[in-house]
Short mmCIF file of C-alpha atoms and ligand atoms in Angstrom, two decimals:
data_model
loop_
_atom_site.label_atom_id
_atom_site.label_comp_id
_atom_site.label_asym_id
_atom_site.label_seq_id
_atom_site.Cartn_x
_atom_site.Cartn_y
_atom_site.Cartn_z
CA MET A 1 -13.59 42.39 1.46
CA THR A 2 -9.94 40.96 2.92
CA ALA A 3 -7.85 40.28 -0.09
CA ILE A 4 -6.88 36.47 -0.45
CA ASP A 5 -3.34 35.50 0.91
CA HIS A 6 -2.67 32.62 0.36
CA ASN A 7 0.49 32.75 2.05
CA SER A 8 -1.79 32.77 5.42
CA LEU A 9 -4.08 30.52 4.09
CA LEU A 10 -1.35 28.06 4.47
CA ALA A 11 -0.30 28.95 7.42
CA SER A 12 -3.69 28.87 9.23
CA THR A 13 -3.98 25.27 7.96
CA GLN A 14 -0.92 24.31 9.53
CA LEU A 15 -1.62 26.08 12.54
CA VAL A 16 -4.22 23.82 12.70
CA ILE A 17 -2.95 20.75 11.34
CA GLU A 18 -0.42 21.23 14.34
CA GLN A 19 -3.41 22.13 17.14
CA ALA A 20 -5.22 18.36 15.74
CA LEU A 21 -2.11 16.87 15.98
CA GLN A 22 -1.12 18.00 19.53
CA ARG A 23 -4.83 17.07 20.96
CA LEU A 24 -4.58 13.50 19.36
CA GLY A 25 -0.95 13.10 20.74
CA TYR A 26 1.01 13.28 18.23
CA GLY A 27 4.74 14.78 18.90
CA GLN A 28 6.50 17.29 16.56
CA ASP A 29 7.79 14.90 14.33
CA MET A 30 4.32 14.08 13.14
CA VAL A 31 3.14 18.10 12.96
CA ASP A 32 6.52 18.32 10.53
CA LEU A 33 5.49 15.81 8.32
CA MET A 34 1.86 16.77 7.54
CA LYS A 35 2.30 20.60 7.20
CA GLU A 36 3.61 20.46 3.91
CA PRO A 37 2.54 17.61 1.11
CA LEU A 38 5.35 15.22 0.31
CA ARG A 39 5.71 16.32 -2.98
CA MET A 40 5.14 19.52 -4.77
CA LEU A 41 5.76 19.55 -9.24
CA THR A 42 5.71 22.80 -10.79
CA VAL A 43 5.51 22.93 -14.69
CA ARG A 44 6.02 25.44 -17.14
CA ILE A 45 2.95 24.25 -20.43
CA PRO A 46 3.53 25.85 -24.09
CA VAL A 47 0.49 25.88 -25.49
CA ARG A 48 0.11 27.32 -29.40
CA MET A 49 -2.58 29.89 -29.12
CA ASP A 50 -5.01 30.53 -31.88
CA ASP A 51 -3.36 33.81 -32.91
CA GLY A 52 0.23 31.29 -33.83
CA LYS A 53 2.07 32.37 -31.00
CA VAL A 54 3.27 30.50 -28.01
CA GLN A 55 2.07 31.08 -24.41
CA VAL A 56 3.80 29.30 -21.29
CA PHE A 57 1.75 28.54 -18.29
CA THR A 58 2.79 27.76 -15.06
CA GLY A 59 0.94 24.49 -13.35
CA PHE A 60 1.65 23.22 -10.14
CA ARG A 61 0.25 19.28 -8.39
CA ALA A 62 1.11 19.06 -4.70
CA GLN A 63 0.77 15.18 -3.28
CA HIS A 64 0.30 15.87 0.40
CA ASN A 65 0.34 12.39 2.27
CA ASP A 66 -0.14 9.07 0.58
CA ALA A 67 0.32 7.03 3.75
CA VAL A 68 -3.89 5.77 3.66
CA GLY A 69 -3.45 5.32 -0.35
CA PRO A 70 -2.96 7.46 -3.67
CA THR A 71 -3.65 10.93 -3.78
CA LYS A 72 -6.30 12.82 -5.13
CA GLY A 73 -7.48 16.44 -5.84
CA GLY A 74 -9.07 18.17 -8.69
CA VAL A 75 -7.27 20.52 -10.69
CA ARG A 76 -8.05 24.60 -10.97
CA PHE A 77 -8.14 26.71 -13.67
CA HIS A 78 -7.40 30.41 -12.01
CA PRO A 79 -5.31 33.45 -12.68
CA ASP A 80 -4.55 33.92 -9.03
CA VAL A 81 -3.48 30.18 -8.37
CA THR A 82 -0.55 30.34 -6.57
CA GLU A 83 1.72 27.33 -4.99
CA GLU A 84 0.69 27.60 -1.44
CA GLU A 85 -3.04 27.65 -2.73
CA VAL A 86 -2.70 24.63 -4.04
CA LYS A 87 -0.68 23.17 -1.46
CA ALA A 88 -3.00 24.18 1.45
CA LEU A 89 -5.73 22.43 -0.56
CA SER A 90 -3.80 19.23 -0.93
CA ILE A 91 -3.99 19.08 2.86
CA TRP A 92 -6.81 20.12 2.51
CA MET A 93 -8.06 16.87 0.51
CA SER A 94 -6.18 14.85 2.45
CA LEU A 95 -8.44 16.08 5.92
CA LYS A 96 -11.67 15.95 3.68
CA CYS A 97 -10.63 11.73 2.62
CA GLY A 98 -9.94 10.92 6.46
CA ILE A 99 -13.34 12.58 7.57
CA ALA A 100 -15.45 10.24 5.08
CA ASP A 101 -12.83 7.78 5.96
CA LEU A 102 -11.56 7.07 1.98
CA PRO A 103 -8.80 5.48 1.15
CA TYR A 104 -7.08 7.76 -0.36
CA GLY A 105 -4.36 11.01 0.83
CA GLY A 106 -4.74 14.79 -0.54
CA GLY A 107 -3.14 15.73 -3.89
CA LYS A 108 -4.35 19.14 -5.10
CA GLY A 109 -3.39 20.80 -8.79
CA GLY A 110 -3.71 24.40 -10.30
CA ILE A 111 -2.83 26.15 -13.56
CA ILE A 112 -2.13 30.20 -13.76
CA CYS A 113 -4.28 31.03 -16.48
CA ASP A 114 -7.92 32.57 -17.26
CA PRO A 115 -10.48 30.38 -19.03
CA ARG A 116 -12.69 33.15 -19.89
CA ARG A 117 -10.35 34.31 -22.38
CA MET A 118 -9.44 31.28 -23.72
CA SER A 119 -10.70 29.44 -26.98
CA PHE A 120 -12.10 25.80 -26.62
CA GLY A 121 -9.39 24.73 -28.46
CA GLU A 122 -6.13 26.92 -26.49
CA LEU A 123 -8.14 24.99 -23.00
CA GLU A 124 -8.16 21.65 -24.95
CA ARG A 125 -4.07 22.16 -25.86
CA LEU A 126 -3.74 23.09 -21.87
CA SER A 127 -5.34 20.23 -20.66
CA ARG A 128 -3.15 17.88 -22.39
CA GLY A 129 -0.46 20.04 -21.94
CA TYR A 130 -0.70 19.86 -18.23
CA VAL A 131 -1.10 16.08 -17.91
CA ARG A 132 2.15 15.40 -20.22
CA ALA A 133 3.92 17.71 -17.49
CA ILE A 134 2.79 15.79 -14.54
CA SER A 135 2.31 12.47 -16.34
CA GLN A 136 4.95 10.46 -14.35
CA MET A 137 3.73 11.18 -11.08
CA VAL A 138 -0.31 10.70 -11.59
CA GLY A 139 -2.13 7.79 -11.63
CA PRO A 140 -4.85 5.21 -11.12
CA ASN A 141 -3.03 4.12 -7.78
CA LYS A 142 -0.60 7.28 -7.65
CA ASP A 143 -2.84 10.45 -7.75
CA ILE A 144 -6.17 10.68 -9.22
CA PRO A 145 -6.78 14.70 -10.58
CA ALA A 146 -10.62 15.81 -10.45
CA PRO A 147 -12.10 18.95 -11.37
CA ASP A 148 -12.40 22.14 -9.47
CA VAL A 149 -12.76 25.96 -10.53
CA MET A 150 -13.67 26.73 -14.08
CA THR A 151 -12.43 23.09 -14.97
CA ASN A 152 -15.47 20.47 -15.58
CA SER A 153 -16.61 17.11 -17.51
CA GLN A 154 -15.01 18.27 -20.79
CA VAL A 155 -11.70 19.40 -19.62
CA MET A 156 -11.16 15.85 -17.81
CA ALA A 157 -12.29 14.12 -21.39
CA TRP A 158 -9.26 15.81 -22.69
CA MET A 159 -6.68 14.68 -19.53
CA VAL A 160 -7.85 11.16 -19.28
CA ASP A 161 -7.59 11.28 -23.39
CA GLU A 162 -4.36 12.22 -23.20
CA TYR A 163 -3.03 9.53 -20.30
CA SER A 164 -4.49 7.33 -22.37
CA HIS A 165 -2.73 7.81 -25.59
CA ILE A 166 0.58 8.54 -22.98
CA ARG A 167 -0.13 4.68 -21.32
CA GLU A 168 -1.28 3.26 -24.36
CA PHE A 169 -4.48 1.70 -22.62
CA ASP A 170 -7.35 2.94 -21.88
CA SER A 171 -7.68 4.42 -18.63
CA PRO A 172 -10.10 6.00 -17.44
CA GLY A 173 -9.16 5.20 -13.25
CA PHE A 174 -6.83 8.44 -13.79
CA ILE A 175 -9.30 10.86 -13.50
CA THR A 176 -12.90 11.42 -12.12
CA GLY A 177 -15.69 14.17 -13.21
CA LYS A 178 -15.55 12.52 -16.37
CA PRO A 179 -18.48 12.35 -18.63
CA ILE A 180 -20.80 9.57 -17.66
CA VAL A 181 -19.77 7.82 -21.69
CA LEU A 182 -16.11 7.83 -20.63
CA GLY A 183 -16.66 6.66 -17.61
CA GLY A 184 -18.16 9.18 -15.43
CA SER A 185 -20.28 8.28 -12.31
CA LYS A 186 -24.02 9.40 -11.71
CA GLY A 187 -24.52 11.76 -9.51
CA ARG A 188 -20.85 13.45 -9.95
CA GLU A 189 -22.11 16.57 -10.60
CA THR A 190 -24.29 17.90 -8.29
CA ALA A 191 -22.15 15.94 -5.71
CA THR A 192 -20.66 18.45 -3.69
CA ALA A 193 -23.97 19.93 -3.69
CA GLN A 194 -25.94 17.45 -2.15
CA GLY A 195 -23.34 16.74 0.41
CA VAL A 196 -23.75 20.00 1.45
CA VAL A 197 -27.24 20.10 1.61
CA MET A 198 -27.56 17.23 3.73
CA MET A 199 -24.64 18.51 6.28
CA ILE A 200 -27.40 21.40 6.26
CA PHE A 201 -30.12 18.93 7.11
CA GLU A 202 -28.16 17.63 9.80
CA ALA A 203 -27.16 20.90 11.41
CA LEU A 204 -30.94 21.81 10.92
CA LYS A 205 -31.96 18.79 13.37
CA VAL A 206 -29.21 19.47 16.18
CA ARG A 207 -29.95 23.08 16.11
CA GLY A 208 -34.42 22.03 15.88
CA ILE A 209 -34.67 24.48 13.19
CA ALA A 210 -37.90 23.68 10.78
CA LEU A 211 -36.69 22.81 7.26
CA LYS A 212 -40.08 24.53 6.28
CA ASP A 213 -38.87 27.83 5.57
CA ALA A 214 -35.50 28.37 6.88
CA ARG A 215 -33.82 30.88 4.97
CA VAL A 216 -31.00 30.59 3.52
CA ILE A 217 -28.07 32.44 1.35
CA VAL A 218 -26.03 31.20 -0.28
CA GLN A 219 -22.23 33.14 -1.87
CA GLY A 220 -21.91 32.04 -4.91
CA PHE A 221 -23.82 30.40 -7.90
CA GLY A 222 -21.61 28.25 -9.79
CA ASN A 223 -21.31 24.75 -9.47
CA ALA A 224 -21.99 23.99 -5.76
CA GLY A 225 -23.74 27.45 -5.26
CA SER A 226 -26.80 26.84 -7.91
CA TYR A 227 -27.30 23.42 -7.27
CA LEU A 228 -27.12 23.74 -3.53
CA SER A 229 -29.85 26.41 -4.09
CA LYS A 230 -31.54 24.49 -6.26
CA PHE A 231 -32.33 21.19 -4.00
CA MET A 232 -32.32 23.58 -0.85
CA HIS A 233 -35.94 25.24 -3.08
CA GLU A 234 -36.80 22.29 -3.76
CA ALA A 235 -36.90 20.91 -0.05
CA GLY A 236 -39.02 23.77 0.98
CA ALA A 237 -36.66 26.36 2.13
CA LYS A 238 -36.70 29.91 1.19
CA VAL A 239 -34.35 31.09 -0.37
CA VAL A 240 -33.75 34.77 0.16
CA GLY A 241 -30.17 35.38 -1.30
CA ILE A 242 -27.73 34.29 -4.02
CA SER A 243 -24.44 36.12 -5.53
CA ASP A 244 -21.90 36.33 -8.04
CA VAL A 245 -18.52 37.85 -8.76
CA ASN A 246 -20.68 40.76 -10.40
CA GLY A 247 -22.87 41.18 -7.12
CA ALA A 248 -25.81 39.79 -5.11
CA LEU A 249 -29.43 39.55 -4.82
CA TYR A 250 -31.28 39.33 -1.36
CA ASP A 251 -35.14 39.22 -1.16
CA PRO A 252 -36.31 38.14 2.00
CA GLU A 253 -39.62 36.80 0.44
CA GLY A 254 -37.64 33.98 -1.41
CA LEU A 255 -35.88 34.07 -4.44
CA ASP A 256 -36.93 32.37 -8.18
CA ILE A 257 -34.35 30.07 -8.02
CA PRO A 258 -34.95 27.82 -11.16
CA ASP A 259 -35.67 30.98 -12.98
CA LEU A 260 -32.27 32.43 -11.63
CA ILE A 261 -30.41 28.87 -12.85
CA ASP A 262 -32.33 28.94 -16.45
CA ARG A 263 -31.02 32.67 -16.64
CA ARG A 264 -26.96 31.75 -15.46
CA ASP A 265 -24.30 31.64 -17.99
CA SER A 266 -21.60 29.08 -17.64
CA PHE A 267 -19.32 30.99 -15.80
CA GLY A 268 -22.18 30.73 -12.77
CA THR A 269 -22.70 34.90 -13.49
CA VAL A 270 -26.38 36.09 -13.34
CA THR A 271 -26.24 38.88 -11.17
CA ASN A 272 -25.28 41.30 -14.00
CA LEU A 273 -28.83 40.90 -15.84
CA PHE A 274 -30.56 42.76 -12.37
CA LYS A 275 -30.25 46.51 -11.70
CA ASN A 276 -30.93 46.36 -8.26
CA THR A 277 -27.96 44.76 -6.82
CA ILE A 278 -26.04 44.62 -3.67
CA THR A 279 -22.74 43.72 -2.76
CA ASN A 280 -21.30 40.49 -2.01
CA GLU A 281 -19.92 41.97 1.53
CA GLU A 282 -23.94 43.35 2.15
CA LEU A 283 -25.26 39.96 1.67
CA LEU A 284 -22.89 37.85 4.17
CA VAL A 285 -25.04 40.02 7.10
CA GLN A 286 -28.34 40.08 5.74
CA PRO A 287 -31.18 37.85 8.31
CA CYS A 288 -30.92 34.29 7.26
CA ASP A 289 -31.21 30.94 9.38
CA ILE A 290 -28.10 29.19 7.29
CA LEU A 291 -25.43 30.79 4.89
CA VAL A 292 -23.98 29.09 2.95
CA PRO A 293 -20.14 30.78 1.90
CA ALA A 294 -19.69 28.62 -2.00
CA ALA A 295 -17.95 30.96 -3.70
CA ILE A 296 -13.71 31.54 -2.44
CA GLU A 297 -11.89 32.36 0.10
CA ASN A 298 -11.85 34.96 2.74
CA GLN A 299 -15.06 36.12 2.92
CA ILE A 300 -16.17 35.78 6.76
CA THR A 301 -13.57 37.39 8.57
CA GLU A 302 -12.82 39.33 11.62
CA ASP A 303 -14.46 42.78 9.73
CA ASN A 304 -18.13 40.96 8.76
CA ALA A 305 -18.05 37.77 11.53
CA HIS A 306 -19.83 39.98 14.45
CA GLN A 307 -22.79 41.37 11.93
CA ILE A 308 -23.46 37.58 10.82
CA GLN A 309 -26.80 37.09 11.54
CA ALA A 310 -27.02 33.42 10.45
CA SER A 311 -27.86 30.85 13.24
CA ILE A 312 -25.59 28.14 10.82
CA ILE A 313 -22.66 28.63 8.76
CA VAL A 314 -22.16 25.67 6.38
CA GLU A 315 -19.27 26.40 4.19
CA ALA A 316 -19.48 24.87 1.16
CA ALA A 317 -16.30 26.68 -0.34
CA ASN A 318 -12.92 26.19 0.72
CA GLY A 319 -11.82 28.20 3.31
CA PRO A 320 -14.04 30.89 3.34
CA THR A 321 -13.80 31.65 7.14
CA THR A 322 -10.50 32.92 8.90
CA ILE A 323 -9.14 31.10 11.84
CA GLU A 324 -9.93 34.70 13.73
CA ALA A 325 -13.60 34.47 12.26
CA THR A 326 -14.13 31.06 13.33
CA LYS A 327 -13.55 31.91 16.89
CA ILE A 328 -15.99 35.04 16.43
CA VAL A 329 -18.46 32.89 15.15
CA THR A 330 -18.17 29.95 17.56
CA GLU A 331 -18.35 32.16 20.55
CA ARG A 332 -21.49 34.00 19.28
CA GLY A 333 -23.02 30.56 19.28
CA ILE A 334 -22.82 29.83 15.67
CA LEU A 335 -23.09 26.35 14.63
CA LEU A 336 -20.32 26.29 11.89
CA VAL A 337 -19.79 22.92 9.09
CA PRO A 338 -16.43 23.36 8.25
CA ASP A 339 -15.09 23.01 4.55
CA VAL A 340 -13.52 20.36 5.07
CA LEU A 341 -16.66 18.36 6.03
CA ALA A 342 -19.24 19.97 3.96
CA SER A 343 -17.65 20.11 0.91
CA ALA A 344 -16.31 15.84 1.44
CA GLY A 345 -19.08 15.21 -0.89
CA GLY A 346 -17.24 15.85 -4.50
CA VAL A 347 -14.44 13.80 -3.66
CA ILE A 348 -16.84 10.89 -2.35
CA VAL A 349 -18.61 10.92 -5.49
CA SER A 350 -14.94 10.62 -7.20
CA TYR A 351 -14.23 7.97 -4.91
CA PHE A 352 -17.55 6.11 -6.08
CA GLU A 353 -16.75 6.71 -9.92
CA TRP A 354 -13.17 5.51 -9.36
CA VAL A 355 -14.19 2.13 -7.66
CA GLN A 356 -16.78 1.93 -10.62
CA ASN A 357 -13.70 2.34 -13.25
CA ASN A 358 -11.47 0.00 -11.17
CA GLN A 359 -14.47 -3.15 -11.19
CA GLY A 360 -16.09 -1.84 -14.89
CA TYR A 361 -19.79 -2.44 -13.61
CA TYR A 362 -21.92 1.18 -12.58
CA TRP A 363 -24.24 1.92 -9.81
CA SER A 364 -27.42 3.63 -10.73
CA GLU A 365 -27.74 7.50 -8.94
CA GLU A 366 -29.84 6.43 -6.31
CA GLU A 367 -27.11 3.86 -5.35
CA VAL A 368 -24.28 6.36 -5.39
CA MET A 369 -26.94 9.00 -3.46
CA GLN A 370 -27.18 6.75 -0.40
CA LYS A 371 -23.82 5.57 -0.20
CA LEU A 372 -22.73 9.32 -0.17
CA GLN A 373 -25.44 9.85 2.54
CA GLN A 374 -24.42 6.89 4.31
CA LEU A 375 -20.71 8.63 4.16
CA MET A 376 -21.57 12.34 4.62
CA THR A 377 -23.61 11.53 7.89
CA GLN A 378 -21.21 9.72 9.39
CA GLY A 379 -18.38 12.15 8.78
CA PHE A 380 -21.14 14.64 10.36
CA ASN A 381 -21.78 12.76 13.66
CA LYS A 382 -17.88 11.45 14.01
CA VAL A 383 -17.19 15.30 13.36
CA TYR A 384 -20.36 16.56 15.54
CA GLU A 385 -19.28 13.66 18.61
CA THR A 386 -15.53 15.59 18.74
CA HIS A 387 -16.54 18.87 19.25
CA GLN A 388 -18.74 18.27 21.87
CA MET A 389 -16.79 15.71 23.84
CA LYS A 390 -13.77 17.56 23.28
CA GLN A 391 -15.07 20.86 23.89
CA VAL A 392 -12.83 22.60 20.74
CA ASP A 393 -14.38 23.98 17.87
CA MET A 394 -16.35 22.61 14.80
CA ARG A 395 -13.29 23.22 12.59
CA LEU A 396 -10.80 22.00 15.08
CA ALA A 397 -12.89 18.46 15.31
CA ALA A 398 -13.22 17.96 11.82
CA TYR A 399 -9.31 18.78 11.55
CA MET A 400 -8.59 15.79 14.57
CA VAL A 401 -11.15 13.57 12.45
CA GLY A 402 -9.40 14.09 9.27
CA VAL A 403 -5.72 14.15 10.18
CA ARG A 404 -6.14 10.85 12.67
CA LYS A 405 -6.54 8.38 9.90
CA THR A 406 -3.23 9.37 7.97
CA ALA A 407 -1.33 9.78 10.67
CA GLU A 408 -2.16 6.19 11.60
CA ALA A 409 -1.15 4.97 8.68
CA ALA A 410 2.21 6.80 8.61
CA ARG A 411 3.38 5.89 11.80
CA TYR A 412 2.56 1.67 11.08
CA ARG A 413 4.67 2.29 7.78
CA GLY A 414 7.16 3.81 10.07
CA TRP A 415 7.65 7.05 8.78
CA VAL A 416 7.64 8.91 11.90
P1 NAD B 1 -17.52 27.46 -9.93
O1 NAD B 1 -16.51 28.51 -10.21
O2 NAD B 1 -18.25 27.12 -10.63
O3 NAD B 1 -18.05 28.71 -9.29
C1 NAD B 1 -18.16 30.62 -8.45
C2 NAD B 1 -19.05 31.12 -7.71
O4 NAD B 1 -18.32 32.00 -6.84
C3 NAD B 1 -19.31 32.29 -9.42
O5 NAD B 1 -20.88 32.08 -9.06
C4 NAD B 1 -18.71 33.36 -9.26
O6 NAD B 1 -19.35 33.98 -9.61
C5 NAD B 1 -18.65 33.08 -7.78
N1 NAD B 1 -17.28 34.26 -6.91
C6 NAD B 1 -15.88 34.20 -7.43
N2 NAD B 1 -15.60 35.23 -7.24
C7 NAD B 1 -16.19 35.81 -6.24
C8 NAD B 1 -16.29 37.01 -5.36
N3 NAD B 1 -14.84 37.43 -5.45
N4 NAD B 1 -17.28 37.35 -4.50
C9 NAD B 1 -18.36 36.32 -4.63
N5 NAD B 1 -18.48 35.49 -5.61
C10 NAD B 1 -17.48 34.77 -7.00
O7 NAD B 1 -17.09 27.25 -8.84
P2 NAD B 1 -17.60 26.16 -7.92
O8 NAD B 1 -17.16 24.22 -8.29
O9 NAD B 1 -18.83 26.33 -7.66
O10 NAD B 1 -16.76 26.10 -6.64
C11 NAD B 1 -17.17 27.06 -5.89
C12 NAD B 1 -16.35 26.45 -4.47
O11 NAD B 1 -16.77 25.67 -3.64
C13 NAD B 1 -14.78 27.07 -4.28
O12 NAD B 1 -14.45 26.85 -3.55
C14 NAD B 1 -14.29 25.16 -4.20
O13 NAD B 1 -13.33 24.84 -4.04
C15 NAD B 1 -15.86 24.35 -3.97
N6 NAD B 1 -15.43 23.09 -3.91
C16 NAD B 1 -16.31 22.84 -4.79
C17 NAD B 1 -16.57 21.50 -5.20
C18 NAD B 1 -16.93 21.06 -6.75
O14 NAD B 1 -17.33 19.52 -6.76
N7 NAD B 1 -17.36 21.89 -7.40
C19 NAD B 1 -15.83 20.53 -4.69
C20 NAD B 1 -15.71 21.17 -3.36
C21 NAD B 1 -15.23 22.62 -3.20
#
């Protein structure tokens, strides 16, 4: 499998941004504005470890563009985080917010660390240290963080507590993805997966495939992958393949998803409990109707795009398909629902959480899901319509829809 190259991830994002802006009739000045974040902060965070020694961690926060409103995006804890990755992810957040028509620009953060090797106390001190380091740059009306890879509601709780201490008043709107008792929204934990499932349903409709017995392969069994496997299983589809970092399981008769979820650990791994597994590479090219990459970047590449047997790919992960592979699968007639559309459920419900924090009045889960459904479907229709009308692939269509609002706002503000 191709190694993750964050430079090329950023470069390919910039390339599609450029193509989208050109298609929309904008000039090079707008491309120059949009292809990099407006602000990028690198911080060094000293943390006292349990053995008494101090370890210094490097963290980042990128704010892509705040022409529309405050920036918004998650913080990931991962050993492979780079500045380029955080930049690319902040641009994708702008696109997601644009597609969902949220009053935000994109932001993103990350810390180079391995939470799997850190104690609870060390993680708390790192989370609080990060907030102290970026506190000048973030805030409920400036830039609003959220969970991402290997961060969760507990990390958000430490972060909101630290921020509230610094500001000397309770500031729930500073961060989303909080526990419900600290002002979290009902439905936030499953929002990304619910949104992906909504997009799978829309894609099935377009392709005229019945949901019942549709065969689904999901790569990644963490927050996004396990919930969406569960929802697809409950909806009557047949989840025939799942995987995690250690390997993959495939059964054409369908897997017992509730049992696998019960046995999964908190880092989304379960395949280590099985003797007979296949590799992630093998899983992606097994027979299925819908393939959902929900793990990491660069999984569908020019090396395997020709072998994929699905007729629909829905990208739950950020950046799982390269530009070259996008071209190949589109030419092969596979309907690709791109990441910036398919995985927008998380930021949409994060937006709902922020709205509820600002108004101090909280909605039922049904209300949240109904509003999510409305924004996701609207997004799908806009992207699919652009894809058909402008005769561009679904990724370029999504970028055109996603970047339009920020570009227009920047022009009204007189920035370009
Ligand atoms: P997670 O950390 O909960 O789970 C990741 C899963 O991927 C785990 O099962 C892990 O074992 C597996 N994995 C890791 N490396 C792998 C590899 N090399 N090959 C195969 N599998 C591997 O993360 P998550 O929150 O589920 O996020 C997954 C993807 O979805 C990421 O790209 C993330 O950016 C994206 N996403 C998540 C959310 C969200 O709200 N959780 C929102 C938007 C986008």
